[in-house]
Coordinates of C-alpha atoms in Angstrom, one line a residue:
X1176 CA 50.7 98.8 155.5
X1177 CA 53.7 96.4 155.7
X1178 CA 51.7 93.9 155.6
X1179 CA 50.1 94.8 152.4
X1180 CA 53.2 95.8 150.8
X1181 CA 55.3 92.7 151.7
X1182 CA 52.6 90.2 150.8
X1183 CA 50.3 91.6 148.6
X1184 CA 46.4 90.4 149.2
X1185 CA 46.2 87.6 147.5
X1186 CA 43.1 86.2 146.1
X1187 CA 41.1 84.4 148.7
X1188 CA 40.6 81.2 146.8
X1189 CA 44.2 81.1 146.4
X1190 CA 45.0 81.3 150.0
X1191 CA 42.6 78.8 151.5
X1192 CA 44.1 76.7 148.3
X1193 CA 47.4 77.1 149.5
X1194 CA 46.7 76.8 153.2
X1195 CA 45.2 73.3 152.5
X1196 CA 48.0 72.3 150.3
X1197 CA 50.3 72.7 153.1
X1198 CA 48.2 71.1 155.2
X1199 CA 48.0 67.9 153.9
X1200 CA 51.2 67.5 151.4
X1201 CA 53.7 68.2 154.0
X1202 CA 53.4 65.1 155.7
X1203 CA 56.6 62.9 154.2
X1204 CA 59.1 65.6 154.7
X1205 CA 57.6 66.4 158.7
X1206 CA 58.3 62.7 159.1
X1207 CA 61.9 63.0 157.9
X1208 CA 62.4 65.9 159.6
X1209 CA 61.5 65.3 163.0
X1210 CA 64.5 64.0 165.0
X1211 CA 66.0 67.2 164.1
X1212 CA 63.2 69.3 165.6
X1213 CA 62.9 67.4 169.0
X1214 CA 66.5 67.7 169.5
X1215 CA 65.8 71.4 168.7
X1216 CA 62.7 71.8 170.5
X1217 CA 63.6 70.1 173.4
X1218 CA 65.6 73.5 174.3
X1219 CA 61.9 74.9 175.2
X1220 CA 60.4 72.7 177.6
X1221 CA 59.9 74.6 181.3
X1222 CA 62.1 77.3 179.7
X1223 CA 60.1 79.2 177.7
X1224 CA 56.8 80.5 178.5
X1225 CA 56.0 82.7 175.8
X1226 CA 56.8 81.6 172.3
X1227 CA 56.7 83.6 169.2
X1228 CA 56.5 81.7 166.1
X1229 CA 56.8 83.3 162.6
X1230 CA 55.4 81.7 159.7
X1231 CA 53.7 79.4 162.3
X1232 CA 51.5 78.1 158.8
X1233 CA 49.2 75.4 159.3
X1234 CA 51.2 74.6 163.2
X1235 CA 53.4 71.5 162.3
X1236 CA 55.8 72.7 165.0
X1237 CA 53.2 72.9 168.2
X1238 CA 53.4 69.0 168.9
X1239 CA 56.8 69.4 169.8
X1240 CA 56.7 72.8 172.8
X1241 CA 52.7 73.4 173.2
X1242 CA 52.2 70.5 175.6
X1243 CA 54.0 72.8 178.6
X1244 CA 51.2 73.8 180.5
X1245 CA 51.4 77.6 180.9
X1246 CA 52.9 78.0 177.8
X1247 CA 52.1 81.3 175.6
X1248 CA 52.4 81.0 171.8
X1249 CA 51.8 83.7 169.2
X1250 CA 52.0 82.4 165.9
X1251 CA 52.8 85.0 163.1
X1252 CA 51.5 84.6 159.3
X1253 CA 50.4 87.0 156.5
X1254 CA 47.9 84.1 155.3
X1255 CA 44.9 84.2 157.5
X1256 CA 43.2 81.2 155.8
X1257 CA 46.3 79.4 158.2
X1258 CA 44.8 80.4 161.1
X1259 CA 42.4 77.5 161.6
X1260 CA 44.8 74.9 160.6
X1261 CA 46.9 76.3 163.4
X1262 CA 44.4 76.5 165.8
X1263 CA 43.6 72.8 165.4
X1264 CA 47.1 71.6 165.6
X1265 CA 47.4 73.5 168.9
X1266 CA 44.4 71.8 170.4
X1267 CA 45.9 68.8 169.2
X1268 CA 49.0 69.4 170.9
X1269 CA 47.1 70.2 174.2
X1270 CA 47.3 74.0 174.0
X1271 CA 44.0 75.7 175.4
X1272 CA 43.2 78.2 173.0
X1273 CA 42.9 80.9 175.6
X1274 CA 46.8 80.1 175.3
X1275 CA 47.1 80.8 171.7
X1276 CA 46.6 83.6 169.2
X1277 CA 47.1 84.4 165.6
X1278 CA 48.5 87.6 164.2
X1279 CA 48.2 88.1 160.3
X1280 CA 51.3 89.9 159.8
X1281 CA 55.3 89.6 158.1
X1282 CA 58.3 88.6 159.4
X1283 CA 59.3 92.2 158.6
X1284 CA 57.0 93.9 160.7
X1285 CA 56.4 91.9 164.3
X1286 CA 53.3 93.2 165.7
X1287 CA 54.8 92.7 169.2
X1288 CA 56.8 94.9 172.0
X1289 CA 60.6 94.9 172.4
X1290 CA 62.5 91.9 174.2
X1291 CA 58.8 90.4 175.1
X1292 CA 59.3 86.6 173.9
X1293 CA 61.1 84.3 174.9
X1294 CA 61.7 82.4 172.3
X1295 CA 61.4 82.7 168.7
X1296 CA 60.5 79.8 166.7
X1297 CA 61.0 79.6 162.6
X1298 CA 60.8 76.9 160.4
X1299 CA 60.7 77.0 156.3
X1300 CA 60.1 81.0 156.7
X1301 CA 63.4 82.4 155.5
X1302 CA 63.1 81.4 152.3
X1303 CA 59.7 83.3 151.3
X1304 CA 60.2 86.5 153.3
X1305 CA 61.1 89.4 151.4
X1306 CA 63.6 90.3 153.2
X1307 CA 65.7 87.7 155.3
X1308 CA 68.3 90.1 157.6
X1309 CA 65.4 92.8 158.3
X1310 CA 63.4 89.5 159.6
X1311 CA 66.2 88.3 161.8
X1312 CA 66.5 92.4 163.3
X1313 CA 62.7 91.9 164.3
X1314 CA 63.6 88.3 165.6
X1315 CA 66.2 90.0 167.9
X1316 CA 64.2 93.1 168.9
X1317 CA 61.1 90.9 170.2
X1318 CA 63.5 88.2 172.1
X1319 CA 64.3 89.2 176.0
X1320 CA 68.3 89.4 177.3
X1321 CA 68.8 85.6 176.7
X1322 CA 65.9 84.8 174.5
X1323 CA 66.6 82.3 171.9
X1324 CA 65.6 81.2 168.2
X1325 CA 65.2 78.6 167.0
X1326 CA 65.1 77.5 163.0
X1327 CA 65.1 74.8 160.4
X1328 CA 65.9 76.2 157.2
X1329 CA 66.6 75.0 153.7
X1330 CA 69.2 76.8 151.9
X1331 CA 71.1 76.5 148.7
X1332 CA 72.9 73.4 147.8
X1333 CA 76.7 73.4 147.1
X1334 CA 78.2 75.5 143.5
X1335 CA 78.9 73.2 141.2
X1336 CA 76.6 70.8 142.1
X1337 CA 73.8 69.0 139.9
X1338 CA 71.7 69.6 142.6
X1339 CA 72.3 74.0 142.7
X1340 CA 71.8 73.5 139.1
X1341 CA 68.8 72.8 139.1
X1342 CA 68.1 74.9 141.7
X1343 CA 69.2 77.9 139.7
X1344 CA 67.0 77.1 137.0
X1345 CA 63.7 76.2 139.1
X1346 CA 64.1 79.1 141.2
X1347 CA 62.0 81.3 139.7
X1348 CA 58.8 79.4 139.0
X1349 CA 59.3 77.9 142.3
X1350 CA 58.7 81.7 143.7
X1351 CA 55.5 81.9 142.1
X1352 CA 53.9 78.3 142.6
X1353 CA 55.2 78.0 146.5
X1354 CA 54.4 82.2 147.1
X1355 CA 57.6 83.4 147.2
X1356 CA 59.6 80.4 148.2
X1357 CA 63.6 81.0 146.9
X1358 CA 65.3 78.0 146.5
X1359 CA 69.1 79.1 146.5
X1360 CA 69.4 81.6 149.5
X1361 CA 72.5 81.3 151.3
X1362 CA 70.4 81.4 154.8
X1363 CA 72.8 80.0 157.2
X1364 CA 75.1 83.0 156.5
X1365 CA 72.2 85.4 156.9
X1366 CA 71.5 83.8 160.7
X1367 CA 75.5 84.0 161.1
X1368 CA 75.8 87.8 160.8
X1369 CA 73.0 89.1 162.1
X1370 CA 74.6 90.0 165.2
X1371 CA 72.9 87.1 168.0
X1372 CA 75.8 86.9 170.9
X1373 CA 76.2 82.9 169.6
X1374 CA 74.8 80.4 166.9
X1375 CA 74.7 76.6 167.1
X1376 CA 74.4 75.9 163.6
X1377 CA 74.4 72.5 161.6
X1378 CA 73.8 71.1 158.3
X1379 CA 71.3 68.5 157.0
X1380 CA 70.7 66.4 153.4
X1381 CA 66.8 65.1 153.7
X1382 CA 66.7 62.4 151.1
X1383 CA 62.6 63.1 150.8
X1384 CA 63.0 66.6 149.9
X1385 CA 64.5 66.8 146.6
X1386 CA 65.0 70.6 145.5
X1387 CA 65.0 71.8 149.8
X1388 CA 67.1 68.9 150.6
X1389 CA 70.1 70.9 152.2
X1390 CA 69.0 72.4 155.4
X1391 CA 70.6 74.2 158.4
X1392 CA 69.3 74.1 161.6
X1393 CA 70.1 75.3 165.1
X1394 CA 69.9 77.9 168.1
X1395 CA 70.4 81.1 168.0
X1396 CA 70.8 83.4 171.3
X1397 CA 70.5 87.0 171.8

């Protein structure tokens, strides 16, 4: 039900259109963005053995923690047509399948038990959920005591600039062509004050990403 009323069924041409889009446009800005996620991701190796991942999409982020061999990843997305993207970056990585599983479902509404993950893992998922602080209260209430999450996140560019400008006036056909993607949410505040006992949080400018350029990105602990 949350499902359905958080991210409406969309048609399914649309989401296999979409799913394939992201799987094979997102290539320049993975690129760019990479030494910020091994720094990040290196904080999971031979800690974490079962990793949650929301908006997990077409797996980008696998390569980087799957390779651990008793690793446990749940990857969370309300686009199903994902699932088989995901499922061959994970073999890619070297995650058995037996080791992975797919749940169609919102950042809203985990579909998991209390303090059962380890980790959570979220990348360029803040800014299409509906709502960002009831996301981060299910991030929290699936982490164990001393769980952490991880994110890469673009937010809003500066006021005043040319850049949030622009931003401002894109925003709104940007939610409709990238499903719900908001380009000026103020993220990094979100993830602030959303009550984890400490955040390691720090800014990025990707020169490849023109309207997402300004990121944040960081660990979060429970």
């Amino acid at each position: 039900a949350m499902l359905n009323r958080l991210h409406p069924p969309r048609p399914d041409w649309y989401e296999e259109f979409y799913a394939s889009v992201m799987n094979s446009s997102m290539k320049s800005y993975e690129a760019e963005v990479a030494g910020y996620k091994s720094q990040l991701f290196d904080n999971l190796r031979g800690k974490a053995k079962k990793v949650l991942e929301i908006g997990i999409g077409t797996g980008p982020n696998l390569k980087y923690y799957a390779a651990d061999t008793d690793v446990q990843v749940l990857g969370v997305d309300p686009n199903r047509k994902m699932e088989k993207y995901a499922q061959t970056a994970a073999v890619a990585a070297g995650l058995p399948l037996t080791n992975f599983k797919f749940l169609q479902a919102v950042g809203e509404a985990i579909p998991v038990s209390d303090a059962s993950v380890d980790a959570v893992v979220g990348t360029l998922v803040l800014c299409s959920v509906k709502d960002v602080d009831m996301t981060l209260q299910e991030v929290r209430r699936v982490l164990k005591p001393g769980g952490i999450y991880l994110f890469v996140e673009h937010v809003a560019a500066k006021d005043g600039t040319f850049l949030k400008f622009w931003q401002n006036v894109v925003d709104p056909l940007q939610q409709i062509v990238s499903d719900g993607c908001h380009l000026t949410r103020q993220t990094g505040n979100n993830i602030s004050e959303a009550g984890f006992s400490s955040v390691e949080l720090g800014n990025a400018f990707l020169s490849n990403a023109s309207l997402i350029s300004p990121h944040v990105y960081g660990i979060a602990h429970k």
